[in-house]
PDB file of C-alpha atoms in Angstrom:
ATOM      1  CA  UNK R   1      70.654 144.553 128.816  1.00  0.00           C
ATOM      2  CA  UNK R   2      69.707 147.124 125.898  1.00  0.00           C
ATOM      3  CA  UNK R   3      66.736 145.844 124.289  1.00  0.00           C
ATOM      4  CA  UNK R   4      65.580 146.198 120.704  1.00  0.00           C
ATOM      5  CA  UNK R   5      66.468 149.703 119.181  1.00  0.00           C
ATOM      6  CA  UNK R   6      64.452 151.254 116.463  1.00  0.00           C
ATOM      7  CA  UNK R   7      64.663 154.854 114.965  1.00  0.00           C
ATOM      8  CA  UNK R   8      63.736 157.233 114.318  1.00  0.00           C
ATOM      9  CA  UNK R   9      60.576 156.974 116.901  1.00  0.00           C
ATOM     10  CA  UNK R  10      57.939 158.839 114.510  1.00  0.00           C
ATOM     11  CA  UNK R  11      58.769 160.114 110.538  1.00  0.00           C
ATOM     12  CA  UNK R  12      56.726 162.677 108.403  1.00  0.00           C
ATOM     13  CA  UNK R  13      57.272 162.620 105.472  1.00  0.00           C
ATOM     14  CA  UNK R  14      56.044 163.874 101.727  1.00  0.00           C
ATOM     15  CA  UNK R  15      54.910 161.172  99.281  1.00  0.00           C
ATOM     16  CA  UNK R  16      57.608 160.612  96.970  1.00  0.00           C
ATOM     17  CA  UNK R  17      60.289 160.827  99.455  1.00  0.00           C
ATOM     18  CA  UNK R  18      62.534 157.640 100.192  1.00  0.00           C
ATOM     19  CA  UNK R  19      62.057 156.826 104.049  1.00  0.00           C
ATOM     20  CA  UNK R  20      65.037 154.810 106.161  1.00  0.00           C
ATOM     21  CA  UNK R  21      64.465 152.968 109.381  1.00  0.00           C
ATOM     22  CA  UNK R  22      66.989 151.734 111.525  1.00  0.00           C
ATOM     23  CA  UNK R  23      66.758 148.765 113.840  1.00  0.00           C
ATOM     24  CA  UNK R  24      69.579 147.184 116.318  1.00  0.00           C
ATOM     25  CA  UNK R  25      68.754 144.183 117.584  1.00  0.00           C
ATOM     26  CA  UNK R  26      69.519 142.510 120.796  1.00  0.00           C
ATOM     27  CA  UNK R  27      72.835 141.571 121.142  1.00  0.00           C
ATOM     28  CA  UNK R  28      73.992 137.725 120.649  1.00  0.00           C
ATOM     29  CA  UNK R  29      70.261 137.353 118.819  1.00  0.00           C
ATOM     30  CA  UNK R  30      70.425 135.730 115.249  1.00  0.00           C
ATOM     31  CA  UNK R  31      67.220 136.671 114.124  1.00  0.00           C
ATOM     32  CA  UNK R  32      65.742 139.807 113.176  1.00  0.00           C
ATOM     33  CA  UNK R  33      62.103 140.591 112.007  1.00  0.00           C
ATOM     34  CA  UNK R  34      60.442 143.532 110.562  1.00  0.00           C
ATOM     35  CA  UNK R  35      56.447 143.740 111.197  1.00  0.00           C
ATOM     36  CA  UNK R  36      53.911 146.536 109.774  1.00  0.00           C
ATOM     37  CA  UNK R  37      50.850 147.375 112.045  1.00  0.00           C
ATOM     38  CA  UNK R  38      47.736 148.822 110.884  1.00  0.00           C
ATOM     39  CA  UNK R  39      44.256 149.072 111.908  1.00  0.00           C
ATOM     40  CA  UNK R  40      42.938 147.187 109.173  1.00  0.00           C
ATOM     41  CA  UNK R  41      45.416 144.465 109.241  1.00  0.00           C
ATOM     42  CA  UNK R  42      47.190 144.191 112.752  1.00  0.00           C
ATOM     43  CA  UNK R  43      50.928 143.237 112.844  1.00  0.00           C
ATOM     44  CA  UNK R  44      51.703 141.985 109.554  1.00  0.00           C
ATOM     45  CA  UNK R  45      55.477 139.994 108.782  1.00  0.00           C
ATOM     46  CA  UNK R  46      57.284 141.736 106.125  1.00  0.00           C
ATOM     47  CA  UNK R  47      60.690 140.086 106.231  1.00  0.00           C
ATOM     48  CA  UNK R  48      63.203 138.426 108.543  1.00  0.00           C
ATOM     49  CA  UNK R  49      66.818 137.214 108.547  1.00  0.00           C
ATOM     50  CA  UNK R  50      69.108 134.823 109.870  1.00  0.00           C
ATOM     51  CA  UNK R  51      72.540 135.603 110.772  1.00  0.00           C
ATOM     52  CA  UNK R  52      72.706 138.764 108.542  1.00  0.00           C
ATOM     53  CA  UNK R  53      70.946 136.338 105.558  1.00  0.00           C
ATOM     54  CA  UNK R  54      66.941 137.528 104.317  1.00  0.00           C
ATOM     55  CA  UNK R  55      65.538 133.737 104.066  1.00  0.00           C
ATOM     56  CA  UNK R  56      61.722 134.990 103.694  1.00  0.00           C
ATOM     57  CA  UNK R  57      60.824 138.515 101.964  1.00  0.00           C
ATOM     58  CA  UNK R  58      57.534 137.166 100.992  1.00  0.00           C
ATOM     59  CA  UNK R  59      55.784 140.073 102.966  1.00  0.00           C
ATOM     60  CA  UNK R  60      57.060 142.878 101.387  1.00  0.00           C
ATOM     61  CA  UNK R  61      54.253 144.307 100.082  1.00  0.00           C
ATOM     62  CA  UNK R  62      55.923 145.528  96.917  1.00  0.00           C
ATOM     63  CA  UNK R  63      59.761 146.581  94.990  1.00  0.00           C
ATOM     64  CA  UNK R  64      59.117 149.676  96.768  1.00  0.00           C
ATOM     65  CA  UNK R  65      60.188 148.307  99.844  1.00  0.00           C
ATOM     66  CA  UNK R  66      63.387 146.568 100.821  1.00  0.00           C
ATOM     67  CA  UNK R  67      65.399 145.267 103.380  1.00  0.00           C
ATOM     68  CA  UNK R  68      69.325 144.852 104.417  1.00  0.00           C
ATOM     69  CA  UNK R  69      71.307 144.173 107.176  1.00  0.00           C
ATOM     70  CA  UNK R  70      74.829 144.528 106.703  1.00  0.00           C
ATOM     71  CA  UNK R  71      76.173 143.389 109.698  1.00  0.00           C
ATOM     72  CA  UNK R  72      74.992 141.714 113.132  1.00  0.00           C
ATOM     73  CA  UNK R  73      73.748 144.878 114.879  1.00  0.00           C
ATOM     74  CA  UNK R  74      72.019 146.586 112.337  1.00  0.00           C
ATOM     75  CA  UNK R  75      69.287 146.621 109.897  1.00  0.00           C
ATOM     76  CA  UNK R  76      67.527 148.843 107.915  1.00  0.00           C
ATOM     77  CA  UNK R  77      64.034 149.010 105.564  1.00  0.00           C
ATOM     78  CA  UNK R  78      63.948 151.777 102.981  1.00  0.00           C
ATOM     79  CA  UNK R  79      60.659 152.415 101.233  1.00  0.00           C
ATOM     80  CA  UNK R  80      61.417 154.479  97.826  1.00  0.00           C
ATOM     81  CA  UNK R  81      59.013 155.901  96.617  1.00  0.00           C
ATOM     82  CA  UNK R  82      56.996 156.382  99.699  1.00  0.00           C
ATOM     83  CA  UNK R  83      52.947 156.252  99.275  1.00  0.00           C
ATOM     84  CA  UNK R  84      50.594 157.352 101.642  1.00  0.00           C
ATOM     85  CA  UNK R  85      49.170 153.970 101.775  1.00  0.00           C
ATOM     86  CA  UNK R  86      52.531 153.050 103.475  1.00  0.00           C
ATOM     87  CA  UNK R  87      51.825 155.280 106.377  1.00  0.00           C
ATOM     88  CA  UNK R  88      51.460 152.458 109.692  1.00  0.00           C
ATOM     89  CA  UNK R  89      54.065 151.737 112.604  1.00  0.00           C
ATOM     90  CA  UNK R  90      56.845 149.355 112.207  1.00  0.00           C
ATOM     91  CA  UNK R  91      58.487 147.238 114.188  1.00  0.00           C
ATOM     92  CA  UNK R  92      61.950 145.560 114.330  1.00  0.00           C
ATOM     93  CA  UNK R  93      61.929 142.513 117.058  1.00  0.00           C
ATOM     94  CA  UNK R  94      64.572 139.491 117.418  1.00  0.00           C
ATOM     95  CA  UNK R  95      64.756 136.558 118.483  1.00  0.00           C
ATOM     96  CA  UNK R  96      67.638 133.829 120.064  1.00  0.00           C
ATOM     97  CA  UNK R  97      66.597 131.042 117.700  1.00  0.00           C
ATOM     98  CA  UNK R  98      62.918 130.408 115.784  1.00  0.00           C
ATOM     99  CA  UNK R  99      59.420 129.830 116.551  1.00  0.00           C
ATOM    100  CA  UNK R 100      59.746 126.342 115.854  1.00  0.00           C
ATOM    101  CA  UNK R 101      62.282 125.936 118.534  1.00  0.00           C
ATOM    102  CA  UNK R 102      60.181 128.144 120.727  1.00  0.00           C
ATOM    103  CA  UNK R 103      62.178 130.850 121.264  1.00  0.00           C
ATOM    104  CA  UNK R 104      60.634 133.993 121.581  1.00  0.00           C
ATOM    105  CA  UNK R 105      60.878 137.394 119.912  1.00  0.00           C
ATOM    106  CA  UNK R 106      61.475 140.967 121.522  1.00  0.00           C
ATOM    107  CA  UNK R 107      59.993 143.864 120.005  1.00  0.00           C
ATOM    108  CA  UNK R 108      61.296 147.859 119.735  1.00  0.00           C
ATOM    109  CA  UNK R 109      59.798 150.300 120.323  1.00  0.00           C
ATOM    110  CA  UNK R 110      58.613 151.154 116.712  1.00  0.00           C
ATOM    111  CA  UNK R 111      59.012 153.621 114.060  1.00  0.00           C
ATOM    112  CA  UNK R 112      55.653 155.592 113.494  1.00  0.00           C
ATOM    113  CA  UNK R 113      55.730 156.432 109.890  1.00  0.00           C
ATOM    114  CA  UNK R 114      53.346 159.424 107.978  1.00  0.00           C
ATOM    115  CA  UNK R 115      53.202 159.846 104.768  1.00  0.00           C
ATOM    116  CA  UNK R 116      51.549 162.611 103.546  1.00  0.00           C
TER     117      UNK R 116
ATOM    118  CA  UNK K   1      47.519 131.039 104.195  1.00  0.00           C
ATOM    119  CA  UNK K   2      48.054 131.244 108.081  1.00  0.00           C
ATOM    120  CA  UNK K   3      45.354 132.834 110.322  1.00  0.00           C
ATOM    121  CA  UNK K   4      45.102 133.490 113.653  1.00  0.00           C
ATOM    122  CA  UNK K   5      41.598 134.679 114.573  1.00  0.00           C
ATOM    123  CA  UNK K   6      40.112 136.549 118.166  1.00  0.00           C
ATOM    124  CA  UNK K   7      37.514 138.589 119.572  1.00  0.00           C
ATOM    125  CA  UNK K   8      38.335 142.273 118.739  1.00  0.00           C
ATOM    126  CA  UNK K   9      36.154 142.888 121.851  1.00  0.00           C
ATOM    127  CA  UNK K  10      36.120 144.974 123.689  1.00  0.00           C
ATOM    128  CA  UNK K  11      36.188 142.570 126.734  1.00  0.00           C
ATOM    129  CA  UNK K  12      35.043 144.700 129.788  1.00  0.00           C
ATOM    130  CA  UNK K  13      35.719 143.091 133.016  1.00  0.00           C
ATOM    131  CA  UNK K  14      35.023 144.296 136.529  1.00  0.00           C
ATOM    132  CA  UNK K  15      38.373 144.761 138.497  1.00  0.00           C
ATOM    133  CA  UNK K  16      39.197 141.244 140.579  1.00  0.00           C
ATOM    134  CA  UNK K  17      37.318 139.689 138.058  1.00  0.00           C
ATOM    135  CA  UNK K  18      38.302 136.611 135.896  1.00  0.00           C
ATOM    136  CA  UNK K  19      39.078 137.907 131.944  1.00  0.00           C
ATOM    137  CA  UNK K  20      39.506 135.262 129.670  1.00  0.00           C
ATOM    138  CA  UNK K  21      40.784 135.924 126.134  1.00  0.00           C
ATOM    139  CA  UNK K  22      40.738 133.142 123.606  1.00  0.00           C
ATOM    140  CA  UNK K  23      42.085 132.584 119.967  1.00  0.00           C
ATOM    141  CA  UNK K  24      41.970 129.811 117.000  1.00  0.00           C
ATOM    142  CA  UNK K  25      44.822 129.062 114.664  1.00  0.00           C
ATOM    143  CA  UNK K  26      44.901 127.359 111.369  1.00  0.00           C
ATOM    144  CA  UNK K  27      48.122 125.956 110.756  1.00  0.00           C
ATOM    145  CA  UNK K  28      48.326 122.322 112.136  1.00  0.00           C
ATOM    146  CA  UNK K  29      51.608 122.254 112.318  1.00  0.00           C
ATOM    147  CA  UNK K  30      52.100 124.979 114.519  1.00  0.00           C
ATOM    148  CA  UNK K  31      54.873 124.779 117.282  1.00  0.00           C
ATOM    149  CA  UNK K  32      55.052 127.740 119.169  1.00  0.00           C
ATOM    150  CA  UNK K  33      52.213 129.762 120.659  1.00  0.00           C
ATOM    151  CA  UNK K  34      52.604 133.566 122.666  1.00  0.00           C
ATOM    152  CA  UNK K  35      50.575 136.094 124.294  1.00  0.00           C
ATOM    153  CA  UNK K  36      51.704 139.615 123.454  1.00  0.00           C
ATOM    154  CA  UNK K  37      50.267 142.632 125.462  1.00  0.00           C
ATOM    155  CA  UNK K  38      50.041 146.124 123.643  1.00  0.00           C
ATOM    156  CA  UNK K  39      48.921 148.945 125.496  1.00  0.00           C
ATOM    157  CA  UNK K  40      47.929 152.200 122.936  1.00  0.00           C
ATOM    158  CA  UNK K  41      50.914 153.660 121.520  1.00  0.00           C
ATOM    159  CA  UNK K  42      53.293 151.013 122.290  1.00  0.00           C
ATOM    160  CA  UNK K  43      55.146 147.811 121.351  1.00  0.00           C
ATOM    161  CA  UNK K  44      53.679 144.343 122.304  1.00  0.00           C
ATOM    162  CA  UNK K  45      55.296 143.300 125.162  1.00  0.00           C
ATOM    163  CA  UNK K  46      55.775 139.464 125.376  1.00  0.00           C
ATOM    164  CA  UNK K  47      53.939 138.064 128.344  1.00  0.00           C
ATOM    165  CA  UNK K  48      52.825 134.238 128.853  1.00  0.00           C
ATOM    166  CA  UNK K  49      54.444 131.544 126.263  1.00  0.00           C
ATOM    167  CA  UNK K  50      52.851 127.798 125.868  1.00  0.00           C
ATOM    168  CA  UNK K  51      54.387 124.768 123.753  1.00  0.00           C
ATOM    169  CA  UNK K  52      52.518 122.294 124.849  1.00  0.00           C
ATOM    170  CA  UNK K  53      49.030 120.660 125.675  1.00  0.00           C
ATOM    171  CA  UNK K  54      47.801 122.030 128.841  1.00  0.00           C
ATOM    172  CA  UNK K  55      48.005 124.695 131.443  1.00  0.00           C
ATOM    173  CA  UNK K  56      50.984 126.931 132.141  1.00  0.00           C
ATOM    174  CA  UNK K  57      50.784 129.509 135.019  1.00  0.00           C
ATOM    175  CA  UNK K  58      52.835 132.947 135.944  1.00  0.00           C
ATOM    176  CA  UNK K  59      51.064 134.707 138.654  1.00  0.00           C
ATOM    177  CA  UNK K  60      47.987 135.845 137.444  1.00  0.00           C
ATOM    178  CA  UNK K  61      48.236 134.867 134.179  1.00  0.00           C
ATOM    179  CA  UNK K  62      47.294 131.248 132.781  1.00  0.00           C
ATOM    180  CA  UNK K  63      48.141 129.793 129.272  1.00  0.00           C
ATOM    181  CA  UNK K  64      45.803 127.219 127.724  1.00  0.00           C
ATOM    182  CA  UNK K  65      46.669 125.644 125.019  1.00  0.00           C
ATOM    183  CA  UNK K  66      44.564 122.700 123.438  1.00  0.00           C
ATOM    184  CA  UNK K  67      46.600 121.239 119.720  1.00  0.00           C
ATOM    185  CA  UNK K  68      43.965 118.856 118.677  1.00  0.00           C
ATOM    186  CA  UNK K  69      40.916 122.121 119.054  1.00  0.00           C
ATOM    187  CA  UNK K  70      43.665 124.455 117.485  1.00  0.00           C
ATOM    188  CA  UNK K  71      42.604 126.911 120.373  1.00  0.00           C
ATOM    189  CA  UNK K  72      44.826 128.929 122.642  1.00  0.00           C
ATOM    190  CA  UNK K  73      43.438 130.893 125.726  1.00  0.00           C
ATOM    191  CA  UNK K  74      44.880 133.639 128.507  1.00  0.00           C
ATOM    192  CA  UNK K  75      43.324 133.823 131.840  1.00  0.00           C
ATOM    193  CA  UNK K  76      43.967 136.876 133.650  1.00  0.00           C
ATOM    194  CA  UNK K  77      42.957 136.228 137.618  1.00  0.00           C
ATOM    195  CA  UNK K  78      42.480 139.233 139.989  1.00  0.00           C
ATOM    196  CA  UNK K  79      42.053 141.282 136.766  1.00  0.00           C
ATOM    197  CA  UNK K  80      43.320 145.371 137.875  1.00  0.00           C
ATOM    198  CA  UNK K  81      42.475 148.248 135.901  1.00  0.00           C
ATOM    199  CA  UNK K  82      46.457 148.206 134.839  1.00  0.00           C
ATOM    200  CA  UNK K  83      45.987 145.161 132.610  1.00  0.00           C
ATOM    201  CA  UNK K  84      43.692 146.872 130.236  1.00  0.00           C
ATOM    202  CA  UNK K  85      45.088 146.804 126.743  1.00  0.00           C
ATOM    203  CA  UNK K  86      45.197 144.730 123.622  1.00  0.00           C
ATOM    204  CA  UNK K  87      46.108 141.323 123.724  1.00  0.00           C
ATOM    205  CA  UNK K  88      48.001 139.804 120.976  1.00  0.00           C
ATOM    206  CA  UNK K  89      47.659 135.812 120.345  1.00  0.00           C
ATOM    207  CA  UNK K  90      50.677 135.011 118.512  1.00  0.00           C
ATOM    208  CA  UNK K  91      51.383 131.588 116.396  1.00  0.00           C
ATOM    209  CA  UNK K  92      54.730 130.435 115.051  1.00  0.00           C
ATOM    210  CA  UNK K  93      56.860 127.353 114.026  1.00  0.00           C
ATOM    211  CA  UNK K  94      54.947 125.902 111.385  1.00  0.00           C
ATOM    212  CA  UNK K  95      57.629 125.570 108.425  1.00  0.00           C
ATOM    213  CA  UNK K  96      58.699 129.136 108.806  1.00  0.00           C
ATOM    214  CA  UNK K  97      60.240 131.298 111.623  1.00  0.00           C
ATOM    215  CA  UNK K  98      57.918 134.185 111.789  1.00  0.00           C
ATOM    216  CA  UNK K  99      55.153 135.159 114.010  1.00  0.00           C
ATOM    217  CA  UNK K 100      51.611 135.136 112.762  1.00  0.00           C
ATOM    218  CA  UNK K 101      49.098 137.200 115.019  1.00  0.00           C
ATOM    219  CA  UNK K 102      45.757 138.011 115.466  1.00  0.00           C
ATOM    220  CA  UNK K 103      44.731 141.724 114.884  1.00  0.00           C
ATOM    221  CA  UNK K 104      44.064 141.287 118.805  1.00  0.00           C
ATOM    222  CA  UNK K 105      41.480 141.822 121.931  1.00  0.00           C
ATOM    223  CA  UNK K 106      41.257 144.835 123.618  1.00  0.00           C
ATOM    224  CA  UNK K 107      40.409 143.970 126.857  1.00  0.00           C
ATOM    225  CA  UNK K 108      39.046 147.158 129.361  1.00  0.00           C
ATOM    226  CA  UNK K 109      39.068 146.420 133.483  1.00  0.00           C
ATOM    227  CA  UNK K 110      36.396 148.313 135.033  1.00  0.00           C
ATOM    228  CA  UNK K 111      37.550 149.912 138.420  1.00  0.00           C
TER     229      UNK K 111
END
């Protein structure tokens, strides 16, 4: 089976410049998750939904960024304006069902964004 | 606030060797608890997952997971130079659905 599907794989990109990345998730999963890694602070949770539906966007680190995901295989995260402070790799993973019911999640590959 | 806290390292270990990577969590009501491996430029790559009190084994690898100390460990046995990387403790299900990590512990295996 196809796992998680991000692109593109790396983005430069001027500061100032709207930035789209694309995630699939794994088929028959109802949960997707974004995540930010950085050296400073690791793999951060920006947002997640269920069954299409954000239910926590608390991570987004400001109005800059935001999230959709318009149907059950795809989902993006746009950053307009882009700042260089936004440069980090991101991840999409999903999941079967939530951490509280112990199901895991599966992570793609990653989108490493530059902003210069 | 959530944390999840472990050595940054690094952990050097000589090959056949014993590594043993530990982590503390905060949240008390945490469910769910996963090691991730990351090797440099790459995605973490799920690899041992514990729910409850106790020891659970796959292979070489050994979850430990202790509620009442809030402490999770990963015991790698016959360590090989192909398990250095980063490992991720991960911490979910306490009143929300996403993963909480620490910024991870890079472990190196010394041929």
């Amino acid at each position: 089976d196809a796992g998680v599907i991000q692109s593109p794989r790396h983005e430069v990109t001027e500061m100032g410049q709207e930035v789209t990345l694309r995630c699939k998730p794994i088929s028959g999963h109802d949960y997707l998750f974004w995540y930010r890694q950085t050296m400073m602070r690791g793999l951060e949770l920006l947002i997640y939904f269920n069954n299409n539906v954000p239910i926590d966007d608390s991570g987004m680190p400001e109005d800059r960024f935001s999230a959709k995901m318009p149907n059950a295989s795809f989902s993006t995260l746009k950053i307009q304006p882009s700042e260089p402070r936004d440069s980090a790799v991101y991840f999409c993973a999903s999941s079967l069902g939530t951490t509280y019911n112990h199901q895991p999640q599966h992570f793609g590959d990653g989108t490493r964004l530059s902003i210069l | 606030q959530k944390e999840v806290e472990q050595n940054s390292g690094p952990l050097s270990v000589p090959e056949g060797a014993i590594a043993s990577l530990n982590c503390t969590y905060s949240d008390r009501g945490s469910q769910s608890f996963f090691w991730y491996r990351q090797y440099s430029g790459k995605s973490p790559e799920l690899i041992m997952s514990i729910y409850s009190n106790g020891d659970k084994e796959d292979g070489r690898f050994t979850a430990q997971l202790n509620k009442a100390s809030q402490y999770v460990s990963l015991l790698i046995r016959d360590s090989q130079p192909s398990d250095s990387a980063t490992y991720l403790c991960a911490v979910g299900g306490g009143g929300a659905d996403g993963l909480t990590f620490g910024k991870g512990t890079h472990l190196i295996i010394q041929p």
